[in-house]
Coordinates of C-alpha atoms and ligand atoms in Angstrom, one line a residue:
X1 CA 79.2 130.3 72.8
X2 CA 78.3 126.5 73.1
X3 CA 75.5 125.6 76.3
X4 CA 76.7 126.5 79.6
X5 CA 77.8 123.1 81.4
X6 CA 76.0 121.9 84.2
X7 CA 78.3 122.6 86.7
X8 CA 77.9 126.4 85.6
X9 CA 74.1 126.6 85.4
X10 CA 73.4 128.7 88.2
X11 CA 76.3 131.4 88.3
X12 CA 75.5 134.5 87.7
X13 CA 78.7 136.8 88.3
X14 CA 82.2 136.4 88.0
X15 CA 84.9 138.7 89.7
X16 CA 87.5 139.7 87.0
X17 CA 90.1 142.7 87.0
X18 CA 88.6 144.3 89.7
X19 CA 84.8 144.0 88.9
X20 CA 81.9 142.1 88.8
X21 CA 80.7 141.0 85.4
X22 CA 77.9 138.3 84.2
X23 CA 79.5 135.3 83.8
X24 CA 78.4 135.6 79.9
X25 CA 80.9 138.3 79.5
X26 CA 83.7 137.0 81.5
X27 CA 85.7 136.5 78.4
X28 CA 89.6 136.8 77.3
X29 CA 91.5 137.6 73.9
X30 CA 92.5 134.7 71.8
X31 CA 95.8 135.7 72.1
X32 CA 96.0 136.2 75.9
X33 CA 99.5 134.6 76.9
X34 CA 98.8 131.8 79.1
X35 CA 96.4 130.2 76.5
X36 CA 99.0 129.5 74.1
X37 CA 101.9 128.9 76.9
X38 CA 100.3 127.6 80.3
X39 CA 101.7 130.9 81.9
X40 CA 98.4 131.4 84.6
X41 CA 98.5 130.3 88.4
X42 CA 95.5 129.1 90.1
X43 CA 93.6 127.8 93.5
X44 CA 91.0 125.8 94.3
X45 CA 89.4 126.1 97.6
X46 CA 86.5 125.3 99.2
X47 CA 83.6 127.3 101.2
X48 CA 81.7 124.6 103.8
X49 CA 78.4 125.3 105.1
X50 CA 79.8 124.9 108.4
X51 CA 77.5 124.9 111.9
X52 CA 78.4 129.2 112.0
X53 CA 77.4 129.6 108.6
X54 CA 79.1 129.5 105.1
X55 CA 83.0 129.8 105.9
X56 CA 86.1 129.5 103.2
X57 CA 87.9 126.6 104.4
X58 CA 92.1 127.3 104.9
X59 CA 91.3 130.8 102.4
X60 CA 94.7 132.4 103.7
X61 CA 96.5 129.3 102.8
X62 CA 95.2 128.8 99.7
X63 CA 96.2 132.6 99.1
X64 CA 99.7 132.7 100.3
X65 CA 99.6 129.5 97.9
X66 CA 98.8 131.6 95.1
X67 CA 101.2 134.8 95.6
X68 CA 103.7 132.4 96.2
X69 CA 102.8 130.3 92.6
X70 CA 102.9 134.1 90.9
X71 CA 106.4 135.0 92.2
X72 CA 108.1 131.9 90.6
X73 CA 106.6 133.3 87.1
X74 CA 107.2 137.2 87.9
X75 CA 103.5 136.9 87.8
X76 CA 102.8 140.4 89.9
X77 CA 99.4 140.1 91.3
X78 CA 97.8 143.7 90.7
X79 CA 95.9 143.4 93.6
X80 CA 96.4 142.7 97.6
X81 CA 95.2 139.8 99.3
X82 CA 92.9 141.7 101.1
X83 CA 91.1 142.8 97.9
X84 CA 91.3 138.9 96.7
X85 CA 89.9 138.0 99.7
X86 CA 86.7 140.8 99.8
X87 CA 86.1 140.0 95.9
X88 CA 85.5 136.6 96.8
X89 CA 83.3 137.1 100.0
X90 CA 81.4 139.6 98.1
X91 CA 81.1 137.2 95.4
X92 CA 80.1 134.0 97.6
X93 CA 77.2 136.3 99.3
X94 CA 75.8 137.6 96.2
X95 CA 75.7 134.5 94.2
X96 CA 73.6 132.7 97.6
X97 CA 76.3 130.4 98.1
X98 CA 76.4 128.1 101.0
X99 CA 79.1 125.5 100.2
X100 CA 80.8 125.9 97.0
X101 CA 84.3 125.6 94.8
X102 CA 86.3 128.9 94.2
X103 CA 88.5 129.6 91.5
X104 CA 91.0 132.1 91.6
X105 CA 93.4 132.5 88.8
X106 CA 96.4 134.8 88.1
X107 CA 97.9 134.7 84.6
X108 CA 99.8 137.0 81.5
X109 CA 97.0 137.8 79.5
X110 CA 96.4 139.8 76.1
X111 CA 99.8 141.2 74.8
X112 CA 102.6 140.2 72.7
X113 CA 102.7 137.0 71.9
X114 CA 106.6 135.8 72.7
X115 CA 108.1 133.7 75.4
X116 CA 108.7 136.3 77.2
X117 CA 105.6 137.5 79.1
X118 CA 106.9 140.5 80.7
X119 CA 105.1 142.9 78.3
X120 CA 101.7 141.2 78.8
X121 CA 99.4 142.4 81.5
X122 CA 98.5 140.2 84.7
X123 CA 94.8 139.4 84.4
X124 CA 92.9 138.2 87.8
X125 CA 89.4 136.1 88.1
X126 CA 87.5 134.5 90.6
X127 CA 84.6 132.5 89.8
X128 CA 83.1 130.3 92.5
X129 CA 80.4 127.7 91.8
X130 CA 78.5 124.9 94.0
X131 CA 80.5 121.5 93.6
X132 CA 79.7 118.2 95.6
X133 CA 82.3 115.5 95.7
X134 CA 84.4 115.3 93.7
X135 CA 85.2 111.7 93.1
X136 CA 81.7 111.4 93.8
X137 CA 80.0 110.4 97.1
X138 CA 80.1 106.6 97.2
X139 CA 83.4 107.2 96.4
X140 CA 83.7 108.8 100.2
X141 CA 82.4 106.2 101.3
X142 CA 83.6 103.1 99.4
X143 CA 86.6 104.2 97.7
X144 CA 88.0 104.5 94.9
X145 CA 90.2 102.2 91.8
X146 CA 93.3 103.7 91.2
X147 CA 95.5 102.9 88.9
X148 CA 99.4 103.8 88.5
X149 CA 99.8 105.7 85.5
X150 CA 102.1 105.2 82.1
X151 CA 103.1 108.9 82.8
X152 CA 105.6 109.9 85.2
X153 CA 105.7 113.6 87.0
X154 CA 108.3 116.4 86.4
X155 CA 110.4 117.3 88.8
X156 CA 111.1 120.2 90.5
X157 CA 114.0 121.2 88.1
X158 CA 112.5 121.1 85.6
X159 CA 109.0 122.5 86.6
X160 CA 108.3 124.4 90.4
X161 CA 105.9 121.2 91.8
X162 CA 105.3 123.7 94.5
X163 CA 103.6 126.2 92.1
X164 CA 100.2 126.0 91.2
X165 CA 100.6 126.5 87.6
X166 CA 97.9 126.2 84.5
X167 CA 100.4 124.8 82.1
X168 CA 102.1 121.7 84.0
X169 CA 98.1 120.5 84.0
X170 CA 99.0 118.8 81.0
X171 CA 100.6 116.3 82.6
X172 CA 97.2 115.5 85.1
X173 CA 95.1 115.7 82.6
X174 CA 97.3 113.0 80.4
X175 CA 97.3 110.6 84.0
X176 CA 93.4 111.1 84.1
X177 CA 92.4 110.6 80.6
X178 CA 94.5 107.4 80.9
X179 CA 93.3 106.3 84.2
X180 CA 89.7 106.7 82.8
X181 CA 89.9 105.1 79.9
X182 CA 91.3 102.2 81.4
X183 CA 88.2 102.0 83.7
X184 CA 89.7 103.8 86.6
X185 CA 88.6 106.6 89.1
X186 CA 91.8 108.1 89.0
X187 CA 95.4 107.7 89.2
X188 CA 98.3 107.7 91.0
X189 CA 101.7 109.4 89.4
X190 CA 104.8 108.3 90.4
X191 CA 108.1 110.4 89.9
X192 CA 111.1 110.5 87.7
X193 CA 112.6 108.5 90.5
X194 CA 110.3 106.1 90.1
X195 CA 108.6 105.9 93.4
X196 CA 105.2 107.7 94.1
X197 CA 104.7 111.4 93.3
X198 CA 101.0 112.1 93.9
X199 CA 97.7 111.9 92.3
X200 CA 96.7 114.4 89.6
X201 CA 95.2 116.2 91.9
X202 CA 95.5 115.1 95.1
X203 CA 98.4 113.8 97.1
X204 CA 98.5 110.5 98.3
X205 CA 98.5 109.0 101.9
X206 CA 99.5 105.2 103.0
X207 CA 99.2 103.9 106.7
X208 CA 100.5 100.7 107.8
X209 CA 100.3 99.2 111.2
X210 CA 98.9 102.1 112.5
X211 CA 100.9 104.7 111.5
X212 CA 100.6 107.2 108.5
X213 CA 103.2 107.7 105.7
X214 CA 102.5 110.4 103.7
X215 CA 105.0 111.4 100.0
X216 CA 107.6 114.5 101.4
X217 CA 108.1 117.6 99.6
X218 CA 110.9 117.0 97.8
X219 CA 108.7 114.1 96.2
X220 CA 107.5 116.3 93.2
X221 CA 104.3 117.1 94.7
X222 CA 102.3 119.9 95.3
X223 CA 102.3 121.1 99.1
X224 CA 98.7 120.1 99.4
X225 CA 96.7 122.0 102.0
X226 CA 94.6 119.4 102.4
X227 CA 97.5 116.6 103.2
X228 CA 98.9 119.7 105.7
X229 CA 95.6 119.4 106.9
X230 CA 95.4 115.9 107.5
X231 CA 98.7 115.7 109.0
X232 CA 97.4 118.2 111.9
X233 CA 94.6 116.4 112.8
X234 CA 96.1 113.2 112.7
X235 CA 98.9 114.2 114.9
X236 CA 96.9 115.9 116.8
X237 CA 94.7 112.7 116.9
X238 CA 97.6 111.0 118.3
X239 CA 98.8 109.0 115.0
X240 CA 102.5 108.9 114.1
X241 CA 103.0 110.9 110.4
X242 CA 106.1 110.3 108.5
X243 CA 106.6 112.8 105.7
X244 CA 108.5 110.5 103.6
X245 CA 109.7 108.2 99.7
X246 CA 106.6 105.5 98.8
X247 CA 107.9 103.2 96.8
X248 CA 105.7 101.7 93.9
X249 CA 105.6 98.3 96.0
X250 CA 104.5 100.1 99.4
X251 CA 101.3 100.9 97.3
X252 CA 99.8 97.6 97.1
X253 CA 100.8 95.8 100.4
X254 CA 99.3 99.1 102.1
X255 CA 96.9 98.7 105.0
X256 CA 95.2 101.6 103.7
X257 CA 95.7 103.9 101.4
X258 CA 93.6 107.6 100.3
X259 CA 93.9 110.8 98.9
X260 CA 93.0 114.3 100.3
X261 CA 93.0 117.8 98.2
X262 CA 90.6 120.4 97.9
X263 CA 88.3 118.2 95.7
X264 CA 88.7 115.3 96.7
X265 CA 88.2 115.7 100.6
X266 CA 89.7 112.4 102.0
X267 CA 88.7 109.5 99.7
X268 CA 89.5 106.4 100.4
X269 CA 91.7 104.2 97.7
X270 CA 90.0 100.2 97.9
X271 CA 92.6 99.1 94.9
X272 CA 95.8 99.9 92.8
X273 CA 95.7 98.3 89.6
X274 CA 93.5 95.7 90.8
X275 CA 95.1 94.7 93.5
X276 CA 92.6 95.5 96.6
X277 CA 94.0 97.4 99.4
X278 CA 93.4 96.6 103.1
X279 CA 90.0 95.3 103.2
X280 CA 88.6 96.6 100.0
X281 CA 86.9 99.1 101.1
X282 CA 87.5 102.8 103.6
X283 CA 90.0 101.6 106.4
X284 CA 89.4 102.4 110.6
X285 CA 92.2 104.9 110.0
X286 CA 91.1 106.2 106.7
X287 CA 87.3 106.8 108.6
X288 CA 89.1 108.2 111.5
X289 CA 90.5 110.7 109.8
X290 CA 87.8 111.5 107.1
X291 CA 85.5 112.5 110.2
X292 CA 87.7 114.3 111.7
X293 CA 88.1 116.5 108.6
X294 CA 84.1 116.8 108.4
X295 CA 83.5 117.3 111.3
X296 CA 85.9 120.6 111.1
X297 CA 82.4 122.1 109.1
X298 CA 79.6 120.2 111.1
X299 CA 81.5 121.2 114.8
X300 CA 83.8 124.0 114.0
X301 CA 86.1 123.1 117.1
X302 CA 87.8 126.5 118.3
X303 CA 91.5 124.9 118.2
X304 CA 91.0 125.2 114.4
X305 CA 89.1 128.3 113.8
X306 CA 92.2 130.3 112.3
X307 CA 91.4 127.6 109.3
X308 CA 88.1 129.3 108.6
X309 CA 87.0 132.4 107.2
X310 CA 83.3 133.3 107.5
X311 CA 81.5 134.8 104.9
X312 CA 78.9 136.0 106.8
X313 CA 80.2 138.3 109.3
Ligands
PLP1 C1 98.7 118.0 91.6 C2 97.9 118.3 92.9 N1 98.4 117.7 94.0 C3 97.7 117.8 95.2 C4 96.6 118.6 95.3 C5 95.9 118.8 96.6 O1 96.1 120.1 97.0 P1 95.1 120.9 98.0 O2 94.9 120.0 99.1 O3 95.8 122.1 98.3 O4 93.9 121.1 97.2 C6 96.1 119.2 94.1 C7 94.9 120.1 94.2 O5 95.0 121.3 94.0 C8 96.8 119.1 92.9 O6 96.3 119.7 91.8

């Protein structure tokens, strides 16, 4: 086995098929299914050190999210939610987490080797590990280069955008290695219609004269739970949302512009292709919203505490 990476250094355990194991032996077959044909669904969620202790931020979302992934591939979860949900709070609390990443995954392991995965057993992990930000932090703060990428997002018929599937990660990693290597942070993916999708992994906000535009479902995107995050509280905040078609153009005559996921919080875009957004830096609506989704962990306000589930009970 080649040196654990950084990111892993401190995890001990991993949850898989219904037990505990050291993450050393947290291993599959060569041949397990989705390895050779991107048949696994996933989550990535986060657990805040919030002001009432470590919480899982929008768990039952991220859950329903999941199942609802596994049903498009017949993937049949052998487990309830409720054990998903007690794996990973045992998990979190024996591992001495405060605020980390969790990874569940769902996918056709070890069996015949075929298209057809209906003869291959489900296998179920959760691993959870500490993460900061994911873009990095100036990048909360400054924002971030995007650039809009050579590669162009499936649609819907031809992969579920809705589903959180290993395979179609292909086509993010393709947009990120080329965003990179052109000196980018990240990119931004527009559709087979040509207008914009999302970002590899996180969808893609716009606000102009005040008022918010974010890509609609039938966009090609993932139903982020951050973006339905960030619509609440800007609504509730008072801001007009449109769930709506960006067009390529819209980018760079934006006010503002930033993305929100799981990872990436709500980071703040300061240019597309080199052409500098707004004022070049994290907009008054961009910061308005960005602490109002922080402060969710530092205040815990009671009209959202349905998002949270404490680990520490
Ligand atoms: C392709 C893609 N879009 C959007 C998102 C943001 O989703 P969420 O806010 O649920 O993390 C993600 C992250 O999972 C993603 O991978």
């Amino acid at each position: 086995m080649t040196d654990r990476p950084e990111m892993f250094e401190g995890v001990d355990r991993i949850w898989q098929d219904g037990e505990f194991v050291n993450f050393e032996d947290a291993q599959v077959h060569v041949l397990t299914h989705a390895l050779h044909y991107g048949t696994g669904v996933f989550e990535g969620v986060r657990c805040y050190d919030t002001a009432e202790g470590p919480a899982i931020f929008r768990w039952d979302e991220h859950l329903e999210r999941l199942y609802e992934s596994a049903k498009v591939y017949d993937i049949e979860i052998p487990y309830e939610p409720a054990e998903l949900t007690e794996a990973t709070i045992e998990l979190i609390r024996s591992e001495g987490l405060e605020s980390c990443y969790i990874r569940p995954i769902a996918f056709y392991g070890y069996g015949p080797l075929g298209l057809n995965p209906s003869e291959s057993p489900v296998e179920t992990a959760i691993a959870a590990w500490p993460w900061g930000a994911y873009l990095g932090e100036e990048a909360l703060e400054e924002g971030v280069d995007v650039a809009v990428s050579s590669w162009r997002k499936y649609s819907s018929d031809e992969i579920p955008t809705n589903a959180k599937t290993t395979g179609p990660y292909v086509n993010s990693v393709l947009a990120s290695l080329e965003a990179r290597g052109n000196g980018y942070t990240e990119a931004v993916v527009l559709n087979e219609e040509g207008n914009v999708a999302e970002g590899p992994g996180e969808n893609v906000f716009l606000v102009r004269d005040g008022e918010i535009y974010t890509t609609g479902l039938s966009e090609s995107i993932l139903d982020g739970i951050t973006r339905q995050t960030a619509i609440t509280l800007a609504e509730d905040m008072g801001y007009e949302v449109h769930e709506t078609t960006i067009s390529r153009g819209e980018l760079y005559t934006a006010d503002e512009l930033f993305f929100t996921g799981t990872a990436a919080e709500v980071t703040p875009i300061r240019s597309v292709d080199g052409n500098q957004i707004g004022a070049g830096t994290k907009g008054p609506v961009t910061d308005d919203l960005q602490s109002a989704f922080f402060d969710l962990f530092e205040e815990r306000p009671a009209e959202y505490d349905d998002w949270f589930t404490d680990v520490e009970v």
